[in-house]
Short mmCIF file of C-alpha atoms in Angstrom, two decimals:
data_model
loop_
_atom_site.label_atom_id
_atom_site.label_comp_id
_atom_site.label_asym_id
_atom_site.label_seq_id
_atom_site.Cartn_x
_atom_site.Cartn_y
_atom_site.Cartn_z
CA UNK A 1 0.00 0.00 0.00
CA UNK A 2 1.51 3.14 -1.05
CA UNK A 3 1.40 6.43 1.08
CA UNK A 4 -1.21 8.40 -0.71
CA UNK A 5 -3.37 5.21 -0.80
CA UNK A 6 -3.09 4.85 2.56
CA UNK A 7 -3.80 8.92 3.11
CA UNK A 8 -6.79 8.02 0.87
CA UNK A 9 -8.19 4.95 3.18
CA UNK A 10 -7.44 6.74 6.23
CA UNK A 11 -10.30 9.92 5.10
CA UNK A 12 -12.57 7.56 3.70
CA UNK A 13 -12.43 5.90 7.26
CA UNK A 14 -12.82 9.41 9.30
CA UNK A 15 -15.38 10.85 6.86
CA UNK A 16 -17.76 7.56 6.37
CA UNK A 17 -18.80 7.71 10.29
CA UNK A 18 -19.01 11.12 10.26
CA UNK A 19 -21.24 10.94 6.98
CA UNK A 20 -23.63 8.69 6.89
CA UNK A 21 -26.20 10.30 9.43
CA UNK A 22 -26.06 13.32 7.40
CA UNK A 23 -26.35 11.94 4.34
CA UNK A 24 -29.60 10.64 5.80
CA UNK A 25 -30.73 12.90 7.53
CA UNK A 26 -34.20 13.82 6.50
CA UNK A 27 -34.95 10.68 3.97
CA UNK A 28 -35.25 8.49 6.77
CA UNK A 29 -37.82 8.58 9.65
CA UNK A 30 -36.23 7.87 13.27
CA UNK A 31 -38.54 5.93 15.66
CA UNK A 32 -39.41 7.37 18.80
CA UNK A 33 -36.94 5.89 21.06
CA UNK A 34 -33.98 6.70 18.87
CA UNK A 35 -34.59 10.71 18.92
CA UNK A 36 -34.92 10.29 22.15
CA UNK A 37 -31.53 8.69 22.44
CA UNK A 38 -30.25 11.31 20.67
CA UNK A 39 -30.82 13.76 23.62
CA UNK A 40 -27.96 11.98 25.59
CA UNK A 41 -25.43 12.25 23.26
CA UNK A 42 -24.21 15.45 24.32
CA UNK A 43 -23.90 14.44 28.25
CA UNK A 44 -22.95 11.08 27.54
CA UNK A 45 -19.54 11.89 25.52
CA UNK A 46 -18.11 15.17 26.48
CA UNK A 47 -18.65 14.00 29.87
CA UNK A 48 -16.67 10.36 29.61
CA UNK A 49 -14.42 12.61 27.47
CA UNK A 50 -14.07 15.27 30.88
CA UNK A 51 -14.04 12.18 33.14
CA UNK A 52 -11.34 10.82 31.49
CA UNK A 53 -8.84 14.01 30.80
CA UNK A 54 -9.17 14.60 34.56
CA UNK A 55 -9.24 12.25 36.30
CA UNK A 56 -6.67 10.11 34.42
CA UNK A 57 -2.86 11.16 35.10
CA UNK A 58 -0.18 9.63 33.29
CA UNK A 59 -1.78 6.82 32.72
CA UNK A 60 -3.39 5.98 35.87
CA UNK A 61 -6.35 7.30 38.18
CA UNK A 62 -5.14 10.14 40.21
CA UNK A 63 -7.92 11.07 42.68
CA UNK A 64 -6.27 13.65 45.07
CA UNK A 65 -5.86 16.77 45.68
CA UNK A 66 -2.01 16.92 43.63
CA UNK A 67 -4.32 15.88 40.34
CA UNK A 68 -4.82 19.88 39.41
CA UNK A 69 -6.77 18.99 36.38
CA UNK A 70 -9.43 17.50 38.72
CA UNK A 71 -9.38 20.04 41.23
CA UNK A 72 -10.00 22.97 38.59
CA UNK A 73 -12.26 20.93 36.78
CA UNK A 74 -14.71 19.99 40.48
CA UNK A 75 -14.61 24.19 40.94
CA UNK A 76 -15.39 24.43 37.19
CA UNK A 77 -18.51 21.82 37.46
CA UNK A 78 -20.14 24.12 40.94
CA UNK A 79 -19.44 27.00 39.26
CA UNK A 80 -21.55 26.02 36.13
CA UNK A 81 -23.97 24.27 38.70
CA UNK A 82 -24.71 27.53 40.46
CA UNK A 83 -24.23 30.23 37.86
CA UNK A 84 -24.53 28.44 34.45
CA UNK A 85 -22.47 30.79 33.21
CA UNK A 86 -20.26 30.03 30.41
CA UNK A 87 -17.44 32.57 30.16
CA UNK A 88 -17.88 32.59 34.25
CA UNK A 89 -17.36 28.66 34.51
CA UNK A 90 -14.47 28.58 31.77
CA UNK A 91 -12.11 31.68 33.54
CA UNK A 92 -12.57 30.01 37.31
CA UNK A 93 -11.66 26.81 36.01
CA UNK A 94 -8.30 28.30 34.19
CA UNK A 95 -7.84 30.16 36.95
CA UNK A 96 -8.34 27.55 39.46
CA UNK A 97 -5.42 25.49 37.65
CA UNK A 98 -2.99 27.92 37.31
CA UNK A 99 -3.23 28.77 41.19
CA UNK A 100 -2.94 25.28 41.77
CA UNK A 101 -0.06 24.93 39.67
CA UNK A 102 1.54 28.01 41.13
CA UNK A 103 1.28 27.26 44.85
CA UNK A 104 0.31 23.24 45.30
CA UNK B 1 -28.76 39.21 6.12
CA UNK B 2 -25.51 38.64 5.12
CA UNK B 3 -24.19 41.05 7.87
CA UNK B 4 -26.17 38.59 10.52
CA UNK B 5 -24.36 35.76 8.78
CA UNK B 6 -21.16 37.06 9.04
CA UNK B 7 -21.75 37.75 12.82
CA UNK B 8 -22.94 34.67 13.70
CA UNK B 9 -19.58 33.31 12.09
CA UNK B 10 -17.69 35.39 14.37
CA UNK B 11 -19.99 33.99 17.24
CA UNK B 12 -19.09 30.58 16.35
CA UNK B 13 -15.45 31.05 15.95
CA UNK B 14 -15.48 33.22 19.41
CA UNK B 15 -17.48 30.33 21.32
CA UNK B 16 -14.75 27.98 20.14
CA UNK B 17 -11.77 29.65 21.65
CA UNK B 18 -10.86 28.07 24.98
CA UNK B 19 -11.21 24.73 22.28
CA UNK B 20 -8.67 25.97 20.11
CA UNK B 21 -6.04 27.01 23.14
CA UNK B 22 -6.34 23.79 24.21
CA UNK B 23 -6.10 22.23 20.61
CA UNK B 24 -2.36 24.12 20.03
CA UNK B 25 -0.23 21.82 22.06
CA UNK B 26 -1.42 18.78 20.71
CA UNK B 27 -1.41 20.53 16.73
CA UNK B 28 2.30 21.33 16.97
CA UNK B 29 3.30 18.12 18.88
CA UNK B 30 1.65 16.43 15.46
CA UNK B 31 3.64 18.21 12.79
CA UNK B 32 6.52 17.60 15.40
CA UNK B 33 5.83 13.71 15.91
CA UNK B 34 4.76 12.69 12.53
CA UNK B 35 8.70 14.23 11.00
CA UNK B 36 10.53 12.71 13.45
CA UNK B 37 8.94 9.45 12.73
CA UNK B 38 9.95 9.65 9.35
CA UNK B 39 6.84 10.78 7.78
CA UNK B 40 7.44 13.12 4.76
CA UNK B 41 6.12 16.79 5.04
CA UNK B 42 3.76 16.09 2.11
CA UNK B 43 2.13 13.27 4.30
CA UNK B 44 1.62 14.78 7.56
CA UNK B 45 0.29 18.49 6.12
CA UNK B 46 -2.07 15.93 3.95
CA UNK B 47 -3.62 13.87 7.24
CA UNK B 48 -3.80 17.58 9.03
CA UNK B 49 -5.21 18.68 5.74
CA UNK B 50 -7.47 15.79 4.58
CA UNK B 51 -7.99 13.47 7.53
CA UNK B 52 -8.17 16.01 10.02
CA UNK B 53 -9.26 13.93 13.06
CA UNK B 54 -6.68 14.53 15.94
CA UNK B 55 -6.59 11.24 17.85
CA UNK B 56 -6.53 9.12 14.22
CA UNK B 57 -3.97 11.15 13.80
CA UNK B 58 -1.79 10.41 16.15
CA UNK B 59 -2.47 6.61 16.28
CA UNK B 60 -1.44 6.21 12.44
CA UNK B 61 1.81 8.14 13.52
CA UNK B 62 2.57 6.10 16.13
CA UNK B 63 1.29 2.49 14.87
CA UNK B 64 3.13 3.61 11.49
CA UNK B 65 6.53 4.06 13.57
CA UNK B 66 6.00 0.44 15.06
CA UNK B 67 5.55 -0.96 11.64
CA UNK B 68 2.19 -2.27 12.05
CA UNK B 69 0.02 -3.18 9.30
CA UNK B 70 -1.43 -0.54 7.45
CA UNK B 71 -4.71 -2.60 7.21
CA UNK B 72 -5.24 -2.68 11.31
CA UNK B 73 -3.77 0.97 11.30
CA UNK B 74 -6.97 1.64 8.87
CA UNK B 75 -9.14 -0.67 11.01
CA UNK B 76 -7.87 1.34 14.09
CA UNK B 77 -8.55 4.84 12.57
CA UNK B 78 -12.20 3.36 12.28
CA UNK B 79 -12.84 2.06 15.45
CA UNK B 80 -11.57 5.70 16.83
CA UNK B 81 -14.35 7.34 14.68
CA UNK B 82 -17.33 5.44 15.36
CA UNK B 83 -17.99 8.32 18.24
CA UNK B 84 -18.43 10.80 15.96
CA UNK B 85 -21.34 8.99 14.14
CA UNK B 86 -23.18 9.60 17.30
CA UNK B 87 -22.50 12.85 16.92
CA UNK B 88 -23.82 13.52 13.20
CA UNK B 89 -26.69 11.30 14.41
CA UNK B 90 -27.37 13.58 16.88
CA UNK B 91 -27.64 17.11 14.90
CA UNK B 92 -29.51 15.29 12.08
CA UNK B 93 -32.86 16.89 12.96
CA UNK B 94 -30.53 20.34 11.86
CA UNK B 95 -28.89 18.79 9.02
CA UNK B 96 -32.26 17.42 7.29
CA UNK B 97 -33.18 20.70 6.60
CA UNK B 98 -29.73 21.74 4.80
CA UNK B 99 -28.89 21.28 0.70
CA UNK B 100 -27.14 17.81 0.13
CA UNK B 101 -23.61 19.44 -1.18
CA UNK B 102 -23.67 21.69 2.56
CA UNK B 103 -23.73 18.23 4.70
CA UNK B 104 -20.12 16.98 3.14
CA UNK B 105 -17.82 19.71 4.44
CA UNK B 106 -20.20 19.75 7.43
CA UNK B 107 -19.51 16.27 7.80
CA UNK B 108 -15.64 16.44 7.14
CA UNK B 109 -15.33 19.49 9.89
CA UNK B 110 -17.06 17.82 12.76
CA UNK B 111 -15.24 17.46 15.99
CA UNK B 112 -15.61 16.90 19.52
CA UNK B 113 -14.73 20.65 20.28
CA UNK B 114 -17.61 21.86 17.15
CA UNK B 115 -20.09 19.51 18.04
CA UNK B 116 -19.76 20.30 21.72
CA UNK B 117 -20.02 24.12 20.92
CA UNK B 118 -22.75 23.74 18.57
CA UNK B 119 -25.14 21.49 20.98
CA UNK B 120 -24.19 24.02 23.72
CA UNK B 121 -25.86 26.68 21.94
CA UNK B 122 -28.94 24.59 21.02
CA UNK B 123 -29.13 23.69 24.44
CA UNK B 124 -29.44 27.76 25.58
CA UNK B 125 -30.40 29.18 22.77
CA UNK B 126 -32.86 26.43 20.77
CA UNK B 127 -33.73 27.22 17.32
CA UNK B 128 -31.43 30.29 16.77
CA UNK B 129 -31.16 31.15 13.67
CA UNK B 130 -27.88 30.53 11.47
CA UNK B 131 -26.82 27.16 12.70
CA UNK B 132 -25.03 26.68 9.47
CA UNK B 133 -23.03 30.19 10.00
CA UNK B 134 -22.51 29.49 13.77
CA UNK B 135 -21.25 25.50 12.80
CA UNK B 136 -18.68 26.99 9.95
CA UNK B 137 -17.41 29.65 12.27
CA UNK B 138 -16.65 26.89 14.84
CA UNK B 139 -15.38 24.30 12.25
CA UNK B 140 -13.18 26.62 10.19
CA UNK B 141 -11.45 28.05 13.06
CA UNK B 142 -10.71 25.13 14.57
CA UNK B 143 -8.99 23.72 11.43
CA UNK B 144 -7.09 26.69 10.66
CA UNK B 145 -5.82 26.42 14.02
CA UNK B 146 -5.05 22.60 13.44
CA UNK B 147 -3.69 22.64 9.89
CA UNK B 148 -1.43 25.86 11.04
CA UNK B 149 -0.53 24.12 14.36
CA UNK B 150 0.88 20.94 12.15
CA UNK B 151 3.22 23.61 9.87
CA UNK B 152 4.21 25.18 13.14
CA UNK B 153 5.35 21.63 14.41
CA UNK B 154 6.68 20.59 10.89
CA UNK B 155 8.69 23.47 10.67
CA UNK B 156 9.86 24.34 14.09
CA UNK B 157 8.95 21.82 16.55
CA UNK B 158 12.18 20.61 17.35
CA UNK B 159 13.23 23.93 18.84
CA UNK B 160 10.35 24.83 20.69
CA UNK B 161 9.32 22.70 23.75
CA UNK B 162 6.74 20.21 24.24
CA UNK B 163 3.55 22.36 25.44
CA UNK B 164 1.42 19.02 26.07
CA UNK B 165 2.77 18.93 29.68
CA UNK B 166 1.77 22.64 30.61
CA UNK B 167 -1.61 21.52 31.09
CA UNK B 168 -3.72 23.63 28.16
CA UNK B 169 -5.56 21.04 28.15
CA UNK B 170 -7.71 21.91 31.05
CA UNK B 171 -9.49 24.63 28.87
CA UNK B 172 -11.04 22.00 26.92
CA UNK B 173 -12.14 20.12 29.86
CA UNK B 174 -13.40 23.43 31.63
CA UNK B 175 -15.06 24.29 28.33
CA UNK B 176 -16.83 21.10 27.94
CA UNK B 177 -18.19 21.42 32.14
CA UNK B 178 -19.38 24.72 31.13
CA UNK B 179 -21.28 22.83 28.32
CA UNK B 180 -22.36 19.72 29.64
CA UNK B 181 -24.17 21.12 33.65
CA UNK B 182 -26.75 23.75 31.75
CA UNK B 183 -28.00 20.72 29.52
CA UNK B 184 -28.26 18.49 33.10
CA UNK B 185 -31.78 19.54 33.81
CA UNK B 186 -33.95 16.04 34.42
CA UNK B 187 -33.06 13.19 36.50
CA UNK B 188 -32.42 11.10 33.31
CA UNK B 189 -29.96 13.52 32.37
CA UNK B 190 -27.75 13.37 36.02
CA UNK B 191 -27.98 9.53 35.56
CA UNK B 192 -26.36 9.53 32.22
CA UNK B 193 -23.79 12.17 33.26
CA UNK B 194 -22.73 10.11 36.36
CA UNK B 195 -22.93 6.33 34.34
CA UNK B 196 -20.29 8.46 31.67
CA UNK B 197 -17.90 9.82 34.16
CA UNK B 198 -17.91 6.67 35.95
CA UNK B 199 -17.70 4.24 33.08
CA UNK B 200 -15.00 6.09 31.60
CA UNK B 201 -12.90 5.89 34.27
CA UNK B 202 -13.28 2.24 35.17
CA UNK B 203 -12.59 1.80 31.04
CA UNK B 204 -10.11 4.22 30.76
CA UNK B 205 -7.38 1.38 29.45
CA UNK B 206 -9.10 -0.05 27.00
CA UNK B 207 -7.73 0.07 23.24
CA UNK B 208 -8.27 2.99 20.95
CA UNK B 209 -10.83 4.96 22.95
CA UNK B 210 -13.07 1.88 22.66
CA UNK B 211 -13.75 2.73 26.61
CA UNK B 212 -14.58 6.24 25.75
CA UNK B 213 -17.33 4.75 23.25
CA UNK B 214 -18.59 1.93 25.26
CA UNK B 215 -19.37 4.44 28.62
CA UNK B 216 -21.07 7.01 26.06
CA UNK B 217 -23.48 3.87 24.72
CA UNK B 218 -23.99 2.57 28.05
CA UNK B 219 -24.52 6.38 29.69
CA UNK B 220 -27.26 6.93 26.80
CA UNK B 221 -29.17 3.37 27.46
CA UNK B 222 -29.64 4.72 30.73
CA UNK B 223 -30.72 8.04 29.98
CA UNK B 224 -32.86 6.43 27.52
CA UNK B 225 -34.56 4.36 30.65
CA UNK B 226 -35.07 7.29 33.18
CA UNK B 227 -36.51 9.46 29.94
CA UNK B 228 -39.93 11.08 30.91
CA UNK B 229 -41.12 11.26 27.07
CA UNK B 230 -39.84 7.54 26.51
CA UNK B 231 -41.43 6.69 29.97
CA UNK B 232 -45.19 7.75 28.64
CA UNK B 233 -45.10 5.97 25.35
CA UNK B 234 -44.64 2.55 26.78
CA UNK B 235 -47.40 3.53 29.68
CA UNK B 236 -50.21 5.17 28.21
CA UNK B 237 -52.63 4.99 30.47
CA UNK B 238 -50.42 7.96 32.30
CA UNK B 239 -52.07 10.28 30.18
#
């Protein structure tokens, strides 16, 4: 397999997934249950994704205070929780880590 | 019109910010990675360029290094992108009421970092007008930032240092908290959170972000349980 074949595989194989539901969106119908699944997307991924990027250290669960990821990330969450503020939420939480960084 | 357009652009590309900070580290380390593996400059501009999917990225770099097979490298690549079919899946309801030739580059743009922007907005703002506007903003500026990111690497990553350990990445995971609480508003929706964020953690080793997947399936079967609207079709007498 030669390199620009395998260039060629590798954005049939990134665009396919990311195609097919729009090539179909609107000529098929989805049952009930499936829009309904499609609320959860949103929570379900970005927060394994934020799960993940914090709470995993070099490899391997870190849950303590040293993981500064985690610790900016728990202010982040009640700051959302009580304010729901976006640019609010995002600034604490950078703020929160550099602080951390800085003095822990 | 076309002033609104160009606003909402700007909107999108603005919403996507802390995204792209958190983006440049891992953009430069790419370029940087992929020419000290041996991979020509043509090649790794063209995967930045034409691929453009960050972790598939990286993998083909790094299974390409150990010699494996470029078949299971492409098998690999695919397994990585199955999460982004839920994603198209879930703006379909948007996309069915754009022109056919709109949906490829819509489809060849979509990230976690757009998609998460984009639902955000539908979650606070539902049925704005100029999702396609707000979606290119987001999109386009996050590949500029990637495709210039790889040159940056390509050209001068050897002599700059590695910015993956100074922790950027906590914008994107502050960004996507800020996204992810306002949209927690039923009971359904705090059970799927916490089944995701613990599932993801338990299958944080597994192969290829398979674990990443597998929590996001299992996190929407149980939102899909606890859903109210679900919940009344299967026991009419409710109503």
């Amino acid at each position: 397999m030669s390199n620009s074949l395998f260039i060629v595989g590798m954005v049939a194989l990134t665009f396919i997934p990311r195609y097919i539901p729009f090539l179909l969106a609107g000529k098929i119908a989805l049952p009930q249950w499936a829009k309904r699944a499609l609320h959860y997307v949103p929570i379900a991924v970005l927060t394994a994704i934020v799960s993940q990027a914090s709470l995993i250290q070099q490899g391997a669960v870190q849950f303590d205070i040293a993981n500064h990821h985690l610790l900016a990330a728990s202010v982040s969450f009640l700051v959302a929780l009580t304010t729901r503020h976006m640019f609010l939420t995002i600034s604490i939480g950078l703020v929160v880590f550099a602080l951390a960084r800085w003095l822990l | 019109m076309q002033n609104d357009r160009i606003s909402i652009l700007f909107q999108g590309m603005r919403d996507t910010l802390p995204l792209i900070l958190a983006a440049i580290p891992f953009g430069i380390l790419f370029g940087a990675a992929a020419i000290s593996q041996g991979l020509s400059a043509w090649t790794t501009m063209a995967m930045s360029l034409f691929v453009y999917a960050g972790a598939s990225q990286f993998i083909a770099v790094t299974l390409l290094a150990s010699s494996t097979a470029l078949p299971v490298i492409l098998m690999t690549v695919f397994i990585v992108n199955l999460r982004h079919m839920l994603y198209s899946a879930a703006l379909m309801p948007h996309v069915s009421k754009l022109k056919q030739w709109i949906r490829v580059p819509l489809a060849f743009w979509l990230t976690d970092e757009t998609f998460a922007v984009v639902s955000h907005r539908d979650i606070v703002k539902p049925g704005a007008p100029g999702w396609t506007s707000y979606y290119l903003g987001s999109a386009l500026a996050m590949y500029g930032n990637w495709v210039l990111c790889t040159w940056i690497g390509m050209t001068i990553g050897q002599q700059i240092p590695d910015m993956t350990n100074w922790g950027l990445d906590i914008a994107l995971i502050v960004a996507f908290v800020a996204i992810v609480v306002p949209a927690l508003q039923q009971r359904a929706d705090w059970a799927c959170a916490v089944t995701a964020a613990v599932t993801a953690v338990l299958c944080y080793d597994w192969p290829n972000q398979t674990g990443l997947l597998f929590s996001a399936l299992l996190a929407i079967a149980v939102g899909l349980m606890l859903d109210p609207k679900t919940a009344t079709k299967q026991a009419p007498h409710h109503e």
